[in-house]
Structures are given as structure tokens and as C-alpha cells.
mmCIF file of C-alpha atoms and ligand atoms in Angstrom:
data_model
loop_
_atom_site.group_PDB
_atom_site.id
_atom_site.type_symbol
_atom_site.label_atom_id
_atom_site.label_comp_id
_atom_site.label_asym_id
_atom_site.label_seq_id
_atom_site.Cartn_x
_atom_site.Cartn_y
_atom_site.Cartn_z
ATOM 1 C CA UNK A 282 0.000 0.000 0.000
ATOM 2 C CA UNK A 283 2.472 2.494 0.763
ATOM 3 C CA UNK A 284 4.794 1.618 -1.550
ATOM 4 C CA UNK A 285 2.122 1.907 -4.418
ATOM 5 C CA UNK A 286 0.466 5.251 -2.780
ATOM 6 C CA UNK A 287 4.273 6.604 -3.238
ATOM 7 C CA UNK A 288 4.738 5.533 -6.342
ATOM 8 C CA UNK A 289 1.671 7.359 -6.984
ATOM 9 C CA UNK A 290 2.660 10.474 -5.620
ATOM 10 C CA UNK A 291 6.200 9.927 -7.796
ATOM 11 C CA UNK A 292 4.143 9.751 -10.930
ATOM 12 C CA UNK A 293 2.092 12.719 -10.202
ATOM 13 C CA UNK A 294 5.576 14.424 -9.375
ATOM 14 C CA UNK A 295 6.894 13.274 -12.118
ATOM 15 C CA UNK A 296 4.274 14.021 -14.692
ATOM 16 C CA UNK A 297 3.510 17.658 -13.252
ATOM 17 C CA UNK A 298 7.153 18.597 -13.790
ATOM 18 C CA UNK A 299 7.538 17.533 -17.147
ATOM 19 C CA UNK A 300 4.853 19.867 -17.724
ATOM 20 C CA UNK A 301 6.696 22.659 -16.111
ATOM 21 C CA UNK A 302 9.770 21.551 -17.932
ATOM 22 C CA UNK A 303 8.492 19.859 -21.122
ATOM 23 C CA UNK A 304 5.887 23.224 -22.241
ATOM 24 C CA UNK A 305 8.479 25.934 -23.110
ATOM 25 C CA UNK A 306 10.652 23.388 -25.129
ATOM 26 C CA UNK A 307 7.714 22.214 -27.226
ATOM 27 C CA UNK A 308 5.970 26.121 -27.418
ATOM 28 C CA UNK A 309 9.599 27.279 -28.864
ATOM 29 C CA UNK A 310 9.724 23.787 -31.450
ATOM 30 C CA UNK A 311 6.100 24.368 -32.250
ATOM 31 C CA UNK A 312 6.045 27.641 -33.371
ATOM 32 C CA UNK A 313 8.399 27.250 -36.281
ATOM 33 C CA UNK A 314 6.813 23.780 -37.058
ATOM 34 C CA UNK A 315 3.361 24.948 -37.679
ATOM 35 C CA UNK A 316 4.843 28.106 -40.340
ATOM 36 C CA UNK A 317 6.209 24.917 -41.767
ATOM 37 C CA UNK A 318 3.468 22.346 -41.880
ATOM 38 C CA UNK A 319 1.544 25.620 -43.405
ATOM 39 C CA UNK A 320 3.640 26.449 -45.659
ATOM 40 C CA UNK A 321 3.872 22.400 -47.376
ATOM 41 C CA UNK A 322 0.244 23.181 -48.243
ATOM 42 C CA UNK A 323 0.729 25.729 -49.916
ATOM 43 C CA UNK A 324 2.512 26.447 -53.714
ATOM 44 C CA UNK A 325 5.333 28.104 -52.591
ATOM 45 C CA UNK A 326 6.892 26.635 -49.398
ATOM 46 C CA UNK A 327 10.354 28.506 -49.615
ATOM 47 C CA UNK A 328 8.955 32.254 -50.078
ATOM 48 C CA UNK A 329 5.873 31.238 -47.540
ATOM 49 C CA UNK A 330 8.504 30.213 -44.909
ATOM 50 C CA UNK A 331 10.809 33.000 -45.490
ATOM 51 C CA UNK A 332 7.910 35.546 -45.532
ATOM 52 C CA UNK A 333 6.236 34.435 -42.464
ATOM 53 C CA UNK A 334 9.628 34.107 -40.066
ATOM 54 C CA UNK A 335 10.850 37.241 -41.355
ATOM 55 C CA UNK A 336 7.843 39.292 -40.456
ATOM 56 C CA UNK A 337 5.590 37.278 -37.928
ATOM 57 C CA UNK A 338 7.619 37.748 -34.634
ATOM 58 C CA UNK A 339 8.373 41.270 -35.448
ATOM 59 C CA UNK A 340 4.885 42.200 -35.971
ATOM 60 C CA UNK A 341 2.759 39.799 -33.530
ATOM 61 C CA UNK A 342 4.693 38.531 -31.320
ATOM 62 C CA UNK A 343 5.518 35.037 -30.343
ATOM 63 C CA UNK A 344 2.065 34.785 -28.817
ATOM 64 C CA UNK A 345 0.310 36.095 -31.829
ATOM 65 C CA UNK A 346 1.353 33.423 -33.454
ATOM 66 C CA UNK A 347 -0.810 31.391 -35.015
ATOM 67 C CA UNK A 348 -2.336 30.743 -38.677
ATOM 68 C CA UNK A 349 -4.833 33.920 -38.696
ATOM 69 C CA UNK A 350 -1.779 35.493 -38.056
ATOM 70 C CA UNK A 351 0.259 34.040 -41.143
ATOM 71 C CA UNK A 352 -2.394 35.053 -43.419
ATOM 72 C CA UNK A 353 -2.511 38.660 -42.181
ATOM 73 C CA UNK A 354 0.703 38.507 -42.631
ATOM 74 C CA UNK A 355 0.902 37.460 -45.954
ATOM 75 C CA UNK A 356 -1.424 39.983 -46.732
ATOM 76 C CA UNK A 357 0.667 42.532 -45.478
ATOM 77 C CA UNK A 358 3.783 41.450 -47.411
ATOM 78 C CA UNK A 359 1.830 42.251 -50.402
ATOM 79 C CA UNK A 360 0.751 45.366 -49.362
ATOM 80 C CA UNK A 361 4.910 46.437 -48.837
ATOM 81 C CA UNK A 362 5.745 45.042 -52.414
ATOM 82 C CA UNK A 363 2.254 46.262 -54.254
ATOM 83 C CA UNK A 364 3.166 50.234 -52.754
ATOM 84 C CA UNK A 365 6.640 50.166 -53.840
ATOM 85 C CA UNK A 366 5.654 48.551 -56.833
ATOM 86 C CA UNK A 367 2.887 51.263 -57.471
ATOM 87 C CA UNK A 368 5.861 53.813 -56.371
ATOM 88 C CA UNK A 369 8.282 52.716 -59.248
ATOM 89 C CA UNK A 370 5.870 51.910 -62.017
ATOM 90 C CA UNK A 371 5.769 55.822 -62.047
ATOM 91 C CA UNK A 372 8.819 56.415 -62.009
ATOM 92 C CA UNK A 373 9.311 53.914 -64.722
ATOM 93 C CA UNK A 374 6.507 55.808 -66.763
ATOM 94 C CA UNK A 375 8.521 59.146 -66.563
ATOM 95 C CA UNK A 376 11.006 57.616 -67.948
ATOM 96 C CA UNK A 377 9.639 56.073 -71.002
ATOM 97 C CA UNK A 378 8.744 57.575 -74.081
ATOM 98 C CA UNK A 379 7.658 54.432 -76.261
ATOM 99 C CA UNK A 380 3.983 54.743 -76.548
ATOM 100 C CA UNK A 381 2.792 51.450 -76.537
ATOM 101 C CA UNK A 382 5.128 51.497 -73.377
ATOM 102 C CA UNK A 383 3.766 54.050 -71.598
ATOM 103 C CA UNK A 384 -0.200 52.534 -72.157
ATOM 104 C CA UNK A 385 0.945 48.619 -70.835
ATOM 105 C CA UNK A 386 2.499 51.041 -67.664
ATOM 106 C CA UNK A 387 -0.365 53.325 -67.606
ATOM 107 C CA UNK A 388 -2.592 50.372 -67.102
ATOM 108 C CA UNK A 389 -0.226 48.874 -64.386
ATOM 109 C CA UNK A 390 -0.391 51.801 -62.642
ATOM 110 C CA UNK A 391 -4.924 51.173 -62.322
ATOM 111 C CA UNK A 392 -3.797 47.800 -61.821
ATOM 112 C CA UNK A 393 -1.517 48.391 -58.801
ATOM 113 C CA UNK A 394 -3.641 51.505 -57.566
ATOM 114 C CA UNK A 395 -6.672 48.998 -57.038
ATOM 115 C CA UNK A 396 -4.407 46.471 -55.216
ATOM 116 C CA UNK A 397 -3.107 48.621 -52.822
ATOM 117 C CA UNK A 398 -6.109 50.926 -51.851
ATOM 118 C CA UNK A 399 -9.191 49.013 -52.477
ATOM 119 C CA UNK A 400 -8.312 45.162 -52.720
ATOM 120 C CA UNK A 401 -5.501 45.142 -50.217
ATOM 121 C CA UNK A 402 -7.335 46.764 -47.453
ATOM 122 C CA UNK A 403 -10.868 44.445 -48.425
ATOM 123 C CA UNK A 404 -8.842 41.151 -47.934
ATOM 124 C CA UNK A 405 -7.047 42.418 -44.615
ATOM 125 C CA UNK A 406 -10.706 43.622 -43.306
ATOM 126 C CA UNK A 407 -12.087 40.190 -43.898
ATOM 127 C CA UNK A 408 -9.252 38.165 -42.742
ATOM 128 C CA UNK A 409 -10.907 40.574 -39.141
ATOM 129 C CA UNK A 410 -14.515 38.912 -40.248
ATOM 130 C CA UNK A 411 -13.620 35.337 -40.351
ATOM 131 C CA UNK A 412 -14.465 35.832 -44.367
ATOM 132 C CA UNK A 413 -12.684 33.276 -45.739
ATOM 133 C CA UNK A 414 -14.264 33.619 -49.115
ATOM 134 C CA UNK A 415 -13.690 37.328 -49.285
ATOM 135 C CA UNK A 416 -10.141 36.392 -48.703
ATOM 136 C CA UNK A 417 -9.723 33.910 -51.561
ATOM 137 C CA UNK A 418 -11.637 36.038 -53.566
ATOM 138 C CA UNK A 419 -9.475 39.338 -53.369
ATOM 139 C CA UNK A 420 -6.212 37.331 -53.644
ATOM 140 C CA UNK A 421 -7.657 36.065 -56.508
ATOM 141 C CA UNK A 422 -8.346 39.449 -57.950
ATOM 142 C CA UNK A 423 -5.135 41.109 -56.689
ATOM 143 C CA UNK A 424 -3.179 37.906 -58.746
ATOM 144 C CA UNK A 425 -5.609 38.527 -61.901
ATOM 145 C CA UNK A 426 -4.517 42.176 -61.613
ATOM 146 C CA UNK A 427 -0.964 41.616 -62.079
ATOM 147 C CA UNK A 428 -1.382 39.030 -64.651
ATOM 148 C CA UNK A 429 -3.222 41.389 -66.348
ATOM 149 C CA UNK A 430 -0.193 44.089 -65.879
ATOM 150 C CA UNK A 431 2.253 41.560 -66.544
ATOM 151 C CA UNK A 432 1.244 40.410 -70.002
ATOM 152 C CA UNK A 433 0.249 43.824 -71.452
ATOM 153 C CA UNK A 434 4.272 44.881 -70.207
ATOM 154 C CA UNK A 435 5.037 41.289 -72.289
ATOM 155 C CA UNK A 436 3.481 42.825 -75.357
ATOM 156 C CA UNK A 437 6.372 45.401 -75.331
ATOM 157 C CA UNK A 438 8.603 42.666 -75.469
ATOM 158 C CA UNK A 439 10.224 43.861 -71.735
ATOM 159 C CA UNK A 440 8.975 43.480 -68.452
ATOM 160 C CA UNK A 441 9.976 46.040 -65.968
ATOM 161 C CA UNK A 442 7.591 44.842 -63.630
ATOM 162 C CA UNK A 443 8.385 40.844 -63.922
ATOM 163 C CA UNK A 444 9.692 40.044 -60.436
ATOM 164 C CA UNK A 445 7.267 42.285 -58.473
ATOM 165 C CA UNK A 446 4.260 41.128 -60.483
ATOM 166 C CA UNK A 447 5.319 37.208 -60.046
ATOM 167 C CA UNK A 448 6.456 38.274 -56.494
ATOM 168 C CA UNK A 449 2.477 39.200 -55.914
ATOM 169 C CA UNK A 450 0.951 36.012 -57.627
ATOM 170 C CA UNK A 451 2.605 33.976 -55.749
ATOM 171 C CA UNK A 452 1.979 35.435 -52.372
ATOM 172 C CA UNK A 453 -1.710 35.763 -53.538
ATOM 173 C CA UNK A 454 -1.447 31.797 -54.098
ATOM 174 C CA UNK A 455 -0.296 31.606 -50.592
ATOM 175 C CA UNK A 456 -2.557 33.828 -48.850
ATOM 176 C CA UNK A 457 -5.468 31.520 -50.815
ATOM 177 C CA UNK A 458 -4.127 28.476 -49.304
ATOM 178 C CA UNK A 459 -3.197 29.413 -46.194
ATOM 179 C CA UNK A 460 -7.140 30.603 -45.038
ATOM 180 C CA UNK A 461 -8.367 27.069 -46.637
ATOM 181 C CA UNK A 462 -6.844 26.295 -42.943
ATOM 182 C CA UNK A 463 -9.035 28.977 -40.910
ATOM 183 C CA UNK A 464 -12.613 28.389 -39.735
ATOM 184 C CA UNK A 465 -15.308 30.493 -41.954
ATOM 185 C CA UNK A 466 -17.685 33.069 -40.243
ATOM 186 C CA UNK A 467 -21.273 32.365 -40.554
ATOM 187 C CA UNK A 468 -21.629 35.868 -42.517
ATOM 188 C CA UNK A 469 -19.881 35.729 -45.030
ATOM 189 C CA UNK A 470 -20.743 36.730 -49.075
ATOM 190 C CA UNK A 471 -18.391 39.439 -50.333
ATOM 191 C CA UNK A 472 -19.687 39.282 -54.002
ATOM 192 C CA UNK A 473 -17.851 42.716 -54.633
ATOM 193 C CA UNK A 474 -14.689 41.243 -55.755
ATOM 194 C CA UNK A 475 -16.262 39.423 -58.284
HETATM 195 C C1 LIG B 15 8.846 42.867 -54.922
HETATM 196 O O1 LIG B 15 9.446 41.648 -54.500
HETATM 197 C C2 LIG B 15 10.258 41.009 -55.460
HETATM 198 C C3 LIG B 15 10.718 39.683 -54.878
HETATM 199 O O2 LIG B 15 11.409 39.863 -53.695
HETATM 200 C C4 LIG B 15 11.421 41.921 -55.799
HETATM 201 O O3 LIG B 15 12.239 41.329 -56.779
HETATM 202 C C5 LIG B 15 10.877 43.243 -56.309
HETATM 203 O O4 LIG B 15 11.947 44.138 -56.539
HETATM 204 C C6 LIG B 15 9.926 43.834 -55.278
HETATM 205 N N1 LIG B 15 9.348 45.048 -55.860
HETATM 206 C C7 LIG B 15 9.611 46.250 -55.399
HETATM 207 C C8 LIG B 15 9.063 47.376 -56.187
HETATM 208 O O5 LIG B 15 10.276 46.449 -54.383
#
């Protein structure tokens, strides 16, 4: 009896400990575990890792962690690329004299200046709603955009805006994939975007 009541009280001991000792191991392996078992899903596992550790703790926080969190986050790496983007497509159309040029830019520069103050700010505000579908649906708008951009820039023969518009496609593709992972809000229904 007493021998089994204190191995009892050993187990308890023992198992309460690991707790105290075992949670902060596993909370630091876990965090950079779940960017990763995120990102597999996803068509771009390289840029999704290197975009979410390079900006998630900085913004959130280890305790912010978490995949709401990597899709805001993706969102907002788009935002950063789409402004500059916006930022040097005019400088680029200053600079250029070749008309046909200057319209593939010109319609860049609608293309961009949707992204970044209509469509950018839509997806981030439903990523707040739990809109899932709103979500999907702007990234899919935002990618269209700079498909759209890209291939009238192809038409000239030279791409200024190559990296930045595959750059936001891809991201787009991530941000898509990632919220497949989040639960949907009953309300839902953003049919502007399409
Ligand atoms: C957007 O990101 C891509 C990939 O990192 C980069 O090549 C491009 O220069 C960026 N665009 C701007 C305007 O900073």
C-alpha cells in the first residue's frame, strides 16, 4: 500500500514537472513547425517560410502566433511590395517615351492603384470577419490584376515589372491556401470582388 500510494505520488511528481519543464521546449519547437506544416500546403513553401519568419515575430509577437496570423501577414507582405511597386511603375513611366510602353504602364499603374487601396485593405478587413471567401476572392483578384499588368508589359517585349508582379501572384497563391486552414464566419458573401 504504501509503496504503491508513493509511487503514486512519484508519478504525479513526475508528470507535473515535465509539464513545467516539457511546455516551453515544445511552445519554442512548435512555433516554427506549424509556419512549416503551413507552408507544405501551400505552392510556394520557400517564399511562404521566409515571408512568415521574417515578419511574424516582429509584428505579432511570439504569442500572436498562429495561422490567422500568417495570413494577415501574408497579406501585409503584399501590401509592402504592391506600394513600392505602385511607387516605381511611375517612375518607370517618366522615364519612357515608347507609346505602346507608356499605355501597358499606364494600365499597371490602375492595376496596382486597385491592389493597394481598395483590394488590399478588403482582404485584410475580412481576414478581421472570419471571411474566408472574401479572402480567396481578393487574392484572386489582386493575382488577376498583375497578370493582367504583366502580359500587357510582355506585349512590349520587356517586363519592368516581372519580379514584383510574379512576387504578388505567388503570395496571392499563398494567402489563398493558407485561409483554406481557418474556420469560416457564418456571414460571409463578399460578391464585390467578383
Ligand atoms: C517585390 O518583390 C520582389 C521579390 O522579392 C522583388 O524582386 C521586387 O523588386 C519587389 N518590388 C519592389 C518594387 O520592391
Amino acid at each position: 500500500m504504501k509503496l504503491s500510494s508513493f509511487s503514486t505520488i512519484l508519478l504525479i511528481h513526475l508528470a507535473t514537472s515535465s509539464i513545467y519543464f516539457i511546455s516551453p521546449i515544445q511552445c519554442t519547437l512548435n512555433r516554427p513547425s506549424l509556419v512549416e506544416q503551413t507552408c507544405r500546403k501551400t505552392p510556394h513553401y520557400n517564399l511562404c517560410v521566409s515571408t512568415l519568419k521574417s515578419h511574424l515575430v516582429s509584428q505579432h509577437g511570439p504569442s500572436r502566433v498562429n495561422i490567422e496570423g500568417f495570413a494577415r501577414t501574408t497579406l501585409q507582405a503584399i501590401a509592402v511590395n504592391a506600394s513600392a511597386t505602385l511607387k516605381h511603375v511611375h517612375r518607370v513611366f517618366e522615364q519612357r517615351s515608347d507609346k505602346q510602353m507608356r499605355i501597358a504602364l499606364d494600365s499597371c499603374i490602375a492595376s496596382y492603384t486597385k491592389i493597394v487601396k481598395v483590394l488590399l485593405p478588403e482582404a485584410i478587413s475580412c481576414i478581421n470577419k472570419g471571411d474566408n471567401k472574401g479572402v480567396k476572392a481578393g487574392a484572386s483578384a489582386i493575382a488577376n490584376l498583375a497578370i493582367s499588368c504583366e502580359n500587357k508589359c510582355m506585349a512590349t517585349n520587356n517586363s519592368p515589372l516581372r519580379d514584383s508582379n510574379q512576387y504578388v501572384q505567388n503570395l496571392c497563391a499563398i494567402a489563398a491556401s493558407i485561409v483554406n486552414y481557418l474556420p469560416q464566419a457564418h456571414h460571409q458573401g463578399l460578391h464585390r470582388f467578383l
